[in-house]
XYZ file of C-alpha atoms in Angstrom:
197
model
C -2.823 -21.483 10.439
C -3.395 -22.972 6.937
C -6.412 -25.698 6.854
C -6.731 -28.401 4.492
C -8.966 -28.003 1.593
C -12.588 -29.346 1.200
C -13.975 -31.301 -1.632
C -15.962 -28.816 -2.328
C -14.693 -25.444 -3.573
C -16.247 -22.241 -5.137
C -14.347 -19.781 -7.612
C -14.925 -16.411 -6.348
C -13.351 -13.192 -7.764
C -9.736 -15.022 -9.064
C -9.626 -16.960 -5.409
C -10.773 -20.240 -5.098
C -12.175 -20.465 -1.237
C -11.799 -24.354 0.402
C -13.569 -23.762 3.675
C -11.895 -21.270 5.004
C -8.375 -21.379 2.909
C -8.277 -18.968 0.017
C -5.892 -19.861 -3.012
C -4.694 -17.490 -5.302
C -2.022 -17.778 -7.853
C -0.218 -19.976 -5.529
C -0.913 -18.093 -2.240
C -2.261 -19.371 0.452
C -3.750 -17.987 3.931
C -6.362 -18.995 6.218
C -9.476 -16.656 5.234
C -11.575 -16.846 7.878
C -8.650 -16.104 10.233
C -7.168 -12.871 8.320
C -11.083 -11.660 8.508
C -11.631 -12.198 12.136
C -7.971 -10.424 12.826
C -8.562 -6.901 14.444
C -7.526 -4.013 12.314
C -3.902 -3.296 14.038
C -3.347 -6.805 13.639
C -4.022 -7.066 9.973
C -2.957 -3.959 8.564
C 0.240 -3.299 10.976
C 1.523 -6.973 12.035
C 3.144 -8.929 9.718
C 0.594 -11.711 10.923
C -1.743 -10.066 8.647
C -2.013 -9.320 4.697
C 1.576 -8.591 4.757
C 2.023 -12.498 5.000
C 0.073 -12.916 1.648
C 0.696 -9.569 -0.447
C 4.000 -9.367 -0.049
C 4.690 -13.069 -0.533
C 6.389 -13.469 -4.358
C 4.093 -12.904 -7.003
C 1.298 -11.949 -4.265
C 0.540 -8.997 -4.664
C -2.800 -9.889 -6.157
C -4.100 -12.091 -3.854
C -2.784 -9.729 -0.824
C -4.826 -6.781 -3.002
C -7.912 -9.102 -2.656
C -7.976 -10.161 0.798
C -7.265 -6.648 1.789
C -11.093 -5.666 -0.469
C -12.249 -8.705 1.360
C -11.094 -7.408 5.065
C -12.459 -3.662 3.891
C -16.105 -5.319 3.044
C -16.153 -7.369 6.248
C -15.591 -4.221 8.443
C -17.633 -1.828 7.184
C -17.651 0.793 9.957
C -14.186 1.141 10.017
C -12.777 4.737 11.167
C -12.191 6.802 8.066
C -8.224 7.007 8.458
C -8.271 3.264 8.835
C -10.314 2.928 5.653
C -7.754 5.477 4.075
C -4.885 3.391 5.249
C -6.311 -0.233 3.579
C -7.276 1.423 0.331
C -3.733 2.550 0.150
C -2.183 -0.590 0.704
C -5.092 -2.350 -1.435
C -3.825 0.412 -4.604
C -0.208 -0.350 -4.014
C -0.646 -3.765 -3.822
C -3.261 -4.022 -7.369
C -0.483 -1.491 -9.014
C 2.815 -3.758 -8.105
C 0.631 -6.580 -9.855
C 0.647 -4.821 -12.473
C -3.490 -3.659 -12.454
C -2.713 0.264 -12.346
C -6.484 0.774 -13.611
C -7.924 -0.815 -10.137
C -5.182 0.893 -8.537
C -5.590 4.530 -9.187
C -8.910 4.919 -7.916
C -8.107 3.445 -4.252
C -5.060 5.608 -4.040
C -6.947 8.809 -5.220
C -9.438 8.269 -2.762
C -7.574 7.069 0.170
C -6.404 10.663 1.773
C -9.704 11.882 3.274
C -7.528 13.880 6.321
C -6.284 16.112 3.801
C -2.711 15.473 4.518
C -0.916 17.721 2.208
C 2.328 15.475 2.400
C 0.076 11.994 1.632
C -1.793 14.051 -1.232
C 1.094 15.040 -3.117
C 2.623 11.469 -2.463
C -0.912 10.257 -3.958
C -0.465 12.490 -6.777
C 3.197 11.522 -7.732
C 1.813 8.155 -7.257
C -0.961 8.304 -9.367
C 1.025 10.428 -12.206
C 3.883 6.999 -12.689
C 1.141 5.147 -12.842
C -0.794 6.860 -15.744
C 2.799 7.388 -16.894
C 2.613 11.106 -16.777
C 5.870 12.685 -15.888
C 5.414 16.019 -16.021
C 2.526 15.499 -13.223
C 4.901 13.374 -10.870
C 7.537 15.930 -11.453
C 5.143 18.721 -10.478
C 4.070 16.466 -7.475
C 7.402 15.984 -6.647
C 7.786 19.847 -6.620
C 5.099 19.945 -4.263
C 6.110 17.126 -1.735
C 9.621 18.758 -1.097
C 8.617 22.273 -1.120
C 5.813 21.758 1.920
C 7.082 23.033 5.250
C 8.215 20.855 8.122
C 6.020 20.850 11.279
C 7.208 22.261 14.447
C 6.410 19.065 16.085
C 8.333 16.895 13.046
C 11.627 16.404 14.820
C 10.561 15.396 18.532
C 7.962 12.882 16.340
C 10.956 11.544 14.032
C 13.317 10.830 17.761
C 10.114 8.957 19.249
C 9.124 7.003 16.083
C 13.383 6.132 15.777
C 13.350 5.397 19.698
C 10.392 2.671 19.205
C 11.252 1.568 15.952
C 14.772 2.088 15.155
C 14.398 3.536 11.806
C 15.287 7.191 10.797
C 12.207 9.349 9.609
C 13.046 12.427 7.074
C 10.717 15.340 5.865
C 9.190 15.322 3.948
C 8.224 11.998 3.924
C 8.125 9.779 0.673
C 9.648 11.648 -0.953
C 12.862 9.095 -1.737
C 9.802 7.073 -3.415
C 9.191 9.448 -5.149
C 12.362 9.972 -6.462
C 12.802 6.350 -7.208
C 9.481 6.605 -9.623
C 10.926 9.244 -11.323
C 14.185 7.343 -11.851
C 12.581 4.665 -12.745
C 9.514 5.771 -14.965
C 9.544 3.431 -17.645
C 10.156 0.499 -15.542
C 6.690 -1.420 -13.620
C 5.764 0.572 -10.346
C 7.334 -2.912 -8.549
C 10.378 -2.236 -10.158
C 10.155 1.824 -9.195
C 8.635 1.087 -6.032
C 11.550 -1.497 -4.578
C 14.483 1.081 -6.051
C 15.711 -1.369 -8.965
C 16.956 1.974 -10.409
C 19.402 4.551 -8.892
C 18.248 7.937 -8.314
C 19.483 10.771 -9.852
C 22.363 12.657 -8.120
């Protein structure tokens, strides 16, 4: 729940924090709140940084309060860590800050997952606009072998969720960079361009 502002406010880091209400280019969530959420609740629900990063013109504010939640919880699992550096790059690279960006995506795949590392790689290669890389990562993501378990995992996740899972995974993003390489990774990212046939 949103609180009304204090007199008194203090410019921190682009967000301007009334009590607990952060502002930030015209976003708008209780602070105190999002920080006190647990970790499912913030990173999974859409109760929690999804309300603020993927608000229009967000995705800088969700970026921040996503650091913020990452500094409050320290001793966070590794994987969980992993998963809010992720979002934290995506989010600072659909604003339009690929240089903040590419750091939290490079190191935010400490399992080893060969399917997340070349997505992190294709990633990382729009984003320094290198398209020989993200084709080569590309290469990589569709030529790794699907898991014996893959298919009894895809009918669960589409029995709880609803939604189809393919192998390997990502990659239509990754097509959708490629299609769209000159265009802003928000652009790539949300498939303003077609894919090639």
């Amino acid at each position: 729940m949103k609180r009304s502002c204090l007199a008194a406010s203090i410019a921190v880091a682009g967000l301007l924090i009334f009590g607990g209400l952060a502002r930030a280019e015209g976003c708008a969530y209780d602070r105190t709140a999002m920080l006190a959420m647990d970790l499912d609740r913030f990173d999974q629900d859409a109760s929690g940084w999804r309300t603020v990063g993927q608000a229009p013109g967000c995705f800088l504010a969700g970026a921040g309060l996503i650091a913020d939640y990452r500094k409050a919880h320290p001793n966070l699992p590794l994987s969980q860590a992993d998963g809010l550096r992720w979002h934290e790059g995506q989010l600072r690279a659909m604003g339009g800050d690929s240089q903040a960006a590419i750091p939290l995506l490079a190191n935010a795949n400490h399992d080893g997952d060969a399917t997340n590392q070349a997505y992190a790689e294709a990633t990382i290669a729009f984003l320094r606009h290198d398209r020989p890389a993200l084709i080569a990562a590309r290469q990589k993501l569709s030529g790794l072998p699907q898991p014996a378990d893959f298919q009894a995992g895809a009918a669960a996740y589409k029995a709880q969720t609803g939604r189809e899972l393919s192998w390997p995974p990502n990659l239509d993003v990754v097509d959708r960079l490629l299609a769209c390489f000159d265009r802003p990774y928000v652009e790539a990212y949300g498939g303003a361009c077609s894919p090639p046939r």
